[in-house]
Coordinates of C-alpha atoms in Angstrom, one line a residue:
M1 CA 17.1 -7.8 4.1
G2 CA 20.7 -8.7 4.3
V3 CA 21.9 -5.8 6.6
K4 CA 24.4 -7.1 9.1
D5 CA 24.9 -3.9 11.0
V6 CA 21.6 -2.0 11.3
G7 CA 23.4 0.8 13.1
S8 CA 25.3 1.5 9.8
L9 CA 22.1 2.6 8.0
S10 CA 21.5 6.2 7.3
L11 CA 18.2 7.8 8.7
G12 CA 16.8 7.9 5.1
E13 CA 17.7 4.3 4.5
W14 CA 16.1 3.3 7.8
A15 CA 12.9 5.3 7.0
A16 CA 12.6 3.8 3.5
I17 CA 12.9 0.3 4.8
T18 CA 10.4 0.9 7.5
R19 CA 7.9 2.5 5.2
R20 CA 8.0 -0.4 2.7
W21 CA 7.8 -2.9 5.6
N22 CA 4.7 -1.2 7.0
L23 CA 3.1 -1.2 3.5
A24 CA 3.8 -4.8 3.0
H25 CA 2.4 -5.9 6.3
A26 CA -0.6 -3.6 6.6
E27 CA -4.1 -4.9 6.8
K28 CA -5.7 -5.0 3.5
P29 CA -8.9 -3.0 2.8
E30 CA -12.1 -4.8 2.1
A31 CA -12.9 -5.4 -1.6
P32 CA -15.8 -3.3 -3.0
T33 CA -19.2 -4.9 -3.4
D34 CA -20.4 -5.5 -6.9
D35 CA -22.7 -2.5 -6.7
E36 CA -19.9 -0.3 -5.4
F37 CA -17.7 -1.4 -8.2
D38 CA -20.3 -0.8 -10.9
R39 CA -21.0 2.7 -9.5
A40 CA -17.3 3.4 -9.6
I41 CA -17.0 2.3 -13.2
E42 CA -20.0 4.4 -14.2
A43 CA -18.6 7.5 -12.5
A44 CA -15.2 7.0 -14.2
R45 CA -17.0 6.7 -17.6
S46 CA -19.0 9.9 -17.1
V47 CA -15.9 11.9 -16.3
N48 CA -14.7 11.5 -19.9

């Protein structure tokens, strides 16, 4: 991150860094099954 004095960050800077860190290190969701994927594709096609 390269911040030598964390205390010099504003509240907004600290919140942005924390939000991105949490997103980068969160547990990843399970991938959809083939059937779920096919149903999602068909649903998206029927909308248009």
